[in-house]
Structures are given as C-alpha cells and as structure tokens.
mmCIF file of C-alpha atoms in Angstrom:
data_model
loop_
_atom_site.group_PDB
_atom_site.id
_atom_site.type_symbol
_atom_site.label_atom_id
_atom_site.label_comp_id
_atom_site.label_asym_id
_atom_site.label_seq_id
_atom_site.Cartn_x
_atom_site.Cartn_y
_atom_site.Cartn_z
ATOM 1 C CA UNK A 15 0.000 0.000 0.000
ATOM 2 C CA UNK A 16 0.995 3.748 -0.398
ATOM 3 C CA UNK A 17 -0.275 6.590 1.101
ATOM 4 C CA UNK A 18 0.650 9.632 0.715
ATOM 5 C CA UNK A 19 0.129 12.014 3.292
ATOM 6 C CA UNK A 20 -1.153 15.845 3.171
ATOM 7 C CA UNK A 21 -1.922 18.843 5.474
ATOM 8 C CA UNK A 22 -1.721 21.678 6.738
ATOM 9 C CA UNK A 23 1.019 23.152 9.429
ATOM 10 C CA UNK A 24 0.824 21.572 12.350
ATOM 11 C CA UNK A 25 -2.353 19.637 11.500
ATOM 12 C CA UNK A 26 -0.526 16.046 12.767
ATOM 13 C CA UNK A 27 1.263 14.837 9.560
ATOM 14 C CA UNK A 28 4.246 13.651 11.234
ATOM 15 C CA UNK A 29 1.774 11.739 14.225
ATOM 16 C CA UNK A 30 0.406 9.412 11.426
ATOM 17 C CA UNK A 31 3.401 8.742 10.126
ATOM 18 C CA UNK A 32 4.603 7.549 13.588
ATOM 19 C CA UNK A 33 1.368 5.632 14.400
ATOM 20 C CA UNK A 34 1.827 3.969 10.584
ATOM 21 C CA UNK A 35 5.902 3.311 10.916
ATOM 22 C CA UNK A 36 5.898 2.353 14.759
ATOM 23 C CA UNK A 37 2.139 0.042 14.850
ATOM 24 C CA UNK A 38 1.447 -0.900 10.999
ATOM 25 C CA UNK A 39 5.292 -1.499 9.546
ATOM 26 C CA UNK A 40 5.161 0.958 6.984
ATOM 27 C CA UNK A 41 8.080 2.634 5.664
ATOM 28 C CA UNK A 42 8.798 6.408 5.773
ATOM 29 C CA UNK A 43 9.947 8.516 3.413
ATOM 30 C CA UNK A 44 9.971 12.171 3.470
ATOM 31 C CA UNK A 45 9.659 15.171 1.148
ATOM 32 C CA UNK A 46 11.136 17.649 3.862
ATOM 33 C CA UNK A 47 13.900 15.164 4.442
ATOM 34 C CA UNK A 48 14.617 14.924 0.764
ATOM 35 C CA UNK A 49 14.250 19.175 0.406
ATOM 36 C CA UNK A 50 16.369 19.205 3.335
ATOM 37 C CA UNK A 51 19.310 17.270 1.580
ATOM 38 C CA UNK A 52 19.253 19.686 -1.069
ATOM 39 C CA UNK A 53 19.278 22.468 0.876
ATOM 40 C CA UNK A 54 22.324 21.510 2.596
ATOM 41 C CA UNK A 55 23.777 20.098 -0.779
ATOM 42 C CA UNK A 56 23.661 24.003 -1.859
ATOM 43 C CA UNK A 57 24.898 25.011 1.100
ATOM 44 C CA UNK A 58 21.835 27.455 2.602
ATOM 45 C CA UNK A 59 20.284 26.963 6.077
ATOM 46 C CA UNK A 60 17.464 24.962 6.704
ATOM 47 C CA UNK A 61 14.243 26.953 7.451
ATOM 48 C CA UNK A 62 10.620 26.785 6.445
ATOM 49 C CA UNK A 63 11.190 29.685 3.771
ATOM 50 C CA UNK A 64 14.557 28.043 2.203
ATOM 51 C CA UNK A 65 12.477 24.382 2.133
ATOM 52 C CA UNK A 66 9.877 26.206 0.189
ATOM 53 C CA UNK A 67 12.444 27.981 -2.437
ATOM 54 C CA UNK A 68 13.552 24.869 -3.055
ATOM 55 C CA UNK A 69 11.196 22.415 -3.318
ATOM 56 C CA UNK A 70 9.065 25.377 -5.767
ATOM 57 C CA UNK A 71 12.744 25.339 -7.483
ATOM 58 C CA UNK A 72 12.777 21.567 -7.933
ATOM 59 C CA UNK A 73 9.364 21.751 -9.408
ATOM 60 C CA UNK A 74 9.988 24.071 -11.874
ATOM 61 C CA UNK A 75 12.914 22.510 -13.064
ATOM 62 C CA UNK A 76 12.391 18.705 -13.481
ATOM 63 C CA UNK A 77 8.343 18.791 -13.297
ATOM 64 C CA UNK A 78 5.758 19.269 -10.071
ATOM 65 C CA UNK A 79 5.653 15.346 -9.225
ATOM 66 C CA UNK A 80 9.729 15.235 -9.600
ATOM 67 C CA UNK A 81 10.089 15.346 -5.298
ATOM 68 C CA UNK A 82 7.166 12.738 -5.252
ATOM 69 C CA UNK A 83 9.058 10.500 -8.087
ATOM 70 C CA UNK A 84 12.097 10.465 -6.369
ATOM 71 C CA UNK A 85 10.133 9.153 -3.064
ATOM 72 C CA UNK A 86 8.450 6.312 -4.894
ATOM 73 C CA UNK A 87 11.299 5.259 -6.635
ATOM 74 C CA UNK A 88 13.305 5.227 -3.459
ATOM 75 C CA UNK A 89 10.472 3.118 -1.664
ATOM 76 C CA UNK A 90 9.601 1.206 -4.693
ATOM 77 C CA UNK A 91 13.480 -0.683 -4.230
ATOM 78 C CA UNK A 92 12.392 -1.289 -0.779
ATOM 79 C CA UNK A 93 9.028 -2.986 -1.321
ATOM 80 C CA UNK A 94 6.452 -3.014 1.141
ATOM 81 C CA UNK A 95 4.002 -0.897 2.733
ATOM 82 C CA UNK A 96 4.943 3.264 2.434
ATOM 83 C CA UNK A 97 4.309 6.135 3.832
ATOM 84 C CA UNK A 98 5.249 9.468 1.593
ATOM 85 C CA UNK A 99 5.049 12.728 3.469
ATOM 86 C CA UNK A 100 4.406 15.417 3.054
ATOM 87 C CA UNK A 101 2.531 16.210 -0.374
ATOM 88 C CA UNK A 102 2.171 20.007 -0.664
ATOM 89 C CA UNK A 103 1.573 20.175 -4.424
ATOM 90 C CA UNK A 104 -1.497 19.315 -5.892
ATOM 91 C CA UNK A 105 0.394 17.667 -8.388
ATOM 92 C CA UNK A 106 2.073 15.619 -5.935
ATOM 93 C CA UNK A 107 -1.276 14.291 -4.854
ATOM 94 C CA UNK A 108 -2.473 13.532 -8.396
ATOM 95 C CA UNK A 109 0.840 11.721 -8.371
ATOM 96 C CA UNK A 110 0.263 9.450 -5.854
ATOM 97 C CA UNK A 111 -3.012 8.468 -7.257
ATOM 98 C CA UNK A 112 -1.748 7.670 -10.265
ATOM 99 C CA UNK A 113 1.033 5.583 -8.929
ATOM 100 C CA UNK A 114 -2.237 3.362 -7.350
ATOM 101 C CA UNK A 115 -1.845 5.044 -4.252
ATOM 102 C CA UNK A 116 -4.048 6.521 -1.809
ATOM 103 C CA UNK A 117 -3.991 10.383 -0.136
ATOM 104 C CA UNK A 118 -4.482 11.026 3.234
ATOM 105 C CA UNK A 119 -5.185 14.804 4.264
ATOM 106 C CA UNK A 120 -4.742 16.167 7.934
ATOM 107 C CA UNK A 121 -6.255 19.266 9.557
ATOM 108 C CA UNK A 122 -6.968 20.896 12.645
ATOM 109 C CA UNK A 123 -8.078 24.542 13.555
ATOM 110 C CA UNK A 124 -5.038 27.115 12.803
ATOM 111 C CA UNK A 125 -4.420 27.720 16.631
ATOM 112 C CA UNK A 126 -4.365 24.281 17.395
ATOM 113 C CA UNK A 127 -1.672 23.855 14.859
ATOM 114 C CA UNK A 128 0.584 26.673 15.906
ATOM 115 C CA UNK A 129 0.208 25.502 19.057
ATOM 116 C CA UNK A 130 1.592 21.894 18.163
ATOM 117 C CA UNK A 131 4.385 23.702 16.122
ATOM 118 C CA UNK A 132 5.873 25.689 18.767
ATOM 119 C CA UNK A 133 6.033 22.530 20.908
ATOM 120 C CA UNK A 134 7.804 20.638 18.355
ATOM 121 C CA UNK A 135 10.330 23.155 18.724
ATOM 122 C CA UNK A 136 11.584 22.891 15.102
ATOM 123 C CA UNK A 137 13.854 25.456 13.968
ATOM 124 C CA UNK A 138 11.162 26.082 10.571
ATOM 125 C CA UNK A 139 8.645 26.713 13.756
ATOM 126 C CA UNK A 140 10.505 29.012 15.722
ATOM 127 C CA UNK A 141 8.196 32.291 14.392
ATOM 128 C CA UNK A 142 5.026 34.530 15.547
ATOM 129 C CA UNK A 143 1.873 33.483 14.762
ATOM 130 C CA UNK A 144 1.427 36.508 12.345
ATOM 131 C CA UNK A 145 4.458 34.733 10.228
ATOM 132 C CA UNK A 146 3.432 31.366 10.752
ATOM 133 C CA UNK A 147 0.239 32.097 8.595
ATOM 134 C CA UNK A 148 1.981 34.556 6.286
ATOM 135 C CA UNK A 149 4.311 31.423 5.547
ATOM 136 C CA UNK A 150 1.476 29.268 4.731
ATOM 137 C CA UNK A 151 -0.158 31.354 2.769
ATOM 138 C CA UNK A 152 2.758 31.797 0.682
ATOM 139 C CA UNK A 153 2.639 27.696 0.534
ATOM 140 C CA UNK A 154 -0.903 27.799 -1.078
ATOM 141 C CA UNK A 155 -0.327 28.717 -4.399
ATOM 142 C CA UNK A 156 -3.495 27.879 -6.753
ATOM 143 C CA UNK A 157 -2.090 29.310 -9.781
ATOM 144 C CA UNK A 158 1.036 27.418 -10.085
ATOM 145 C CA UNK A 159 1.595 23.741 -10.103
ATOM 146 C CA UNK A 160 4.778 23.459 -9.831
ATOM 147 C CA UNK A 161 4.619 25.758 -6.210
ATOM 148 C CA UNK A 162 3.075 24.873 -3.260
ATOM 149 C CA UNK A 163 -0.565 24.750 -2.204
ATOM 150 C CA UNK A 164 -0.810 22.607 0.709
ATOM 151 C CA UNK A 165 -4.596 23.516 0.553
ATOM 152 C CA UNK A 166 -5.153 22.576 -2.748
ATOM 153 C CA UNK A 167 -3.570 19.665 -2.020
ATOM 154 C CA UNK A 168 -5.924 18.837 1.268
ATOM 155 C CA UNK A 169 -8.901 19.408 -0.730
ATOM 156 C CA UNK A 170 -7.552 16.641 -3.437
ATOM 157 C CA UNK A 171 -7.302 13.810 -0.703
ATOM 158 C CA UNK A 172 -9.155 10.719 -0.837
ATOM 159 C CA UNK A 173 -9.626 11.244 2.732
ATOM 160 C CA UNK A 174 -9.081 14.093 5.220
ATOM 161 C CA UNK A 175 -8.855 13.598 9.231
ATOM 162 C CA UNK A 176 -9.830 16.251 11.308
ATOM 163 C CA UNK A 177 -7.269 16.384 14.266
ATOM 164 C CA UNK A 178 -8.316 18.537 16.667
ATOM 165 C CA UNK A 179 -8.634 16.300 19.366
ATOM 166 C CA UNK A 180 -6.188 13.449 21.633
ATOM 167 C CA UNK A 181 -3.500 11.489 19.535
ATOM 168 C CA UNK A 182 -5.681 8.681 20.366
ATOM 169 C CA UNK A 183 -8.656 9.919 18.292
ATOM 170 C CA UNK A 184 -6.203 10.620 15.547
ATOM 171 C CA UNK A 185 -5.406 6.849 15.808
ATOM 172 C CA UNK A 186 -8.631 5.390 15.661
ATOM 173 C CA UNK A 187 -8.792 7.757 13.030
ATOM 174 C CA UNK A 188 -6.048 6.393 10.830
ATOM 175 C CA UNK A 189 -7.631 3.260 11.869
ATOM 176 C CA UNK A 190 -10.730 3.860 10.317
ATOM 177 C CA UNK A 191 -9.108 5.146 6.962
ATOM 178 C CA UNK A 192 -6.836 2.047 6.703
ATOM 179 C CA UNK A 193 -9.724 -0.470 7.311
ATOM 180 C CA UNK A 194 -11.953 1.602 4.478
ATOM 181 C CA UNK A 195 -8.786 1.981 2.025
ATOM 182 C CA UNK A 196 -6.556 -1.169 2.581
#
C-alpha cells in the first residue's frame, strides 16, 4: 500500500506517520527530508522559507511530481508498505493516485496547529503566529503547479482527518481510513 500524506502546518502529519511506521510497519519517506538534503547540498540553512524555495525550485525545473518520483522510486526498491510525506503540491497528490496510491489529508483549527508547532520546537517553527500564517499562505499557491498549495492539495485527498482532538482519536482515526482503504 501507499499513502501519501497531506496537510496543513501543524495539523498532525508527522503523528500518522509515527502511528503507521511504529504500529502498521510501513516505511517512511519524506519530502522535507529529501528538500532538506538539497538544501544543505547548496549550502543554505534549513528553514521553512529556504524548504519552500527549493522544493518550488525543484518543481519548476524537473516537473511538479519530480520530489514525489524520487520518493516512490526510493520506496519502490524497498518494497512493502509506504508512507510518503508530506505532499504540498497538488500535483504531488495527483501523483500518488496515479502511482495506485491513496492520499491522506490532515487538519486541525489554525491555533491548534501553531500551538503543536511551537512545541515541536523545530527550527522552521521558531516564528510569531502573524508569520506562521503569512508562511502558509505563501505555501498555497493555486495558480502554479509546480509551487506549493498545501490547501489545494488537502482538498484533493481521498480522505481528510480532522485532528483537533487526543492522539488517540487521531489513531482510531487512521484506523478507520486504513480499514476503508486497505
């Protein structure tokens, strides 16, 4: 199975991906991880506005599925069940469903989310709310497919979670989608 995973900031992305590597044996593999690589391959610090240069970059230059086709091909040579995260283009989810997989959209009200992202402490985070949703509305292009539109790319899932609740909910949550979609 794949799944590709999509959201918002803060929304639980990264919780699902635990509950799917840690209980369900699926493999991770990670658009930020692979953004990150290049960002360090070129040298520039790692922040949420270099990650989004570059990954709009990268899909301009070799297509707006290229990040996504790297990720499959990557987890294709390892077989199995995979979890790809996180899709912020709406090609990137069309992508995934044409590869035969399946999308999985998180969200949660925004101050539930900034909330979350502070406590993760990540140095993308480490802003005011006021540029926290200036820098996601700069990541929801709908004009451009080969930028970002992480809310274009929510409302393309097969299936969106609303996590605004415990990480238990969210479980029996990802529960739920995996007995409808497996």
């Amino acid at each position: 199975m794949i799944i590709g995973i999509t959201g918002s900031f803060g929304a639980g992305k990264g919780a699902v991906v635990d509950f799917l590597t840690k209980t369900k044996k699926f493999k991770h593999y990670s658009a930020s991880g692979y953004i990150t690589e290049e960002i360090e391959r070129r040298g520039l610090g790692v922040n949420r506005d270099s990650m989004t240069m570059v990954a709009n970059e990268l899909r301009n230059s070799f297509g707006p599925s290229h990040i996504i086709d790297i990720l499959y091909e990557r987890a294709k040579k390892s077989g199995g069940d995979v979890v790809i995260e996180s899709l912020r283009a709406v090609a990137e989810v069309r992508r995934i469903k044409e590869l035969g997989g399946v999308v999985l959209g998180i969200d949660a009200k925004p101050e539930i989310r900034f909330q979350r992202s502070m406590l993760r402490k990540s140095v993308k985070d480490n802003v005011s709310y006021e540029k926290w949703l200036s820098q996601e509305k700069t990541e929801s292009n709908q004009d451009d497919s080969t930028k970002q539109n992480i809310f274009g790319a929510l409302a393309e899932s097969d299936h969106i979670i609303t996590n605004n609740g415990t990480i238990e909910n969210l479980q029996a949550q990802v529960d739920q989608f995996l007995e409808k979609y497996s």
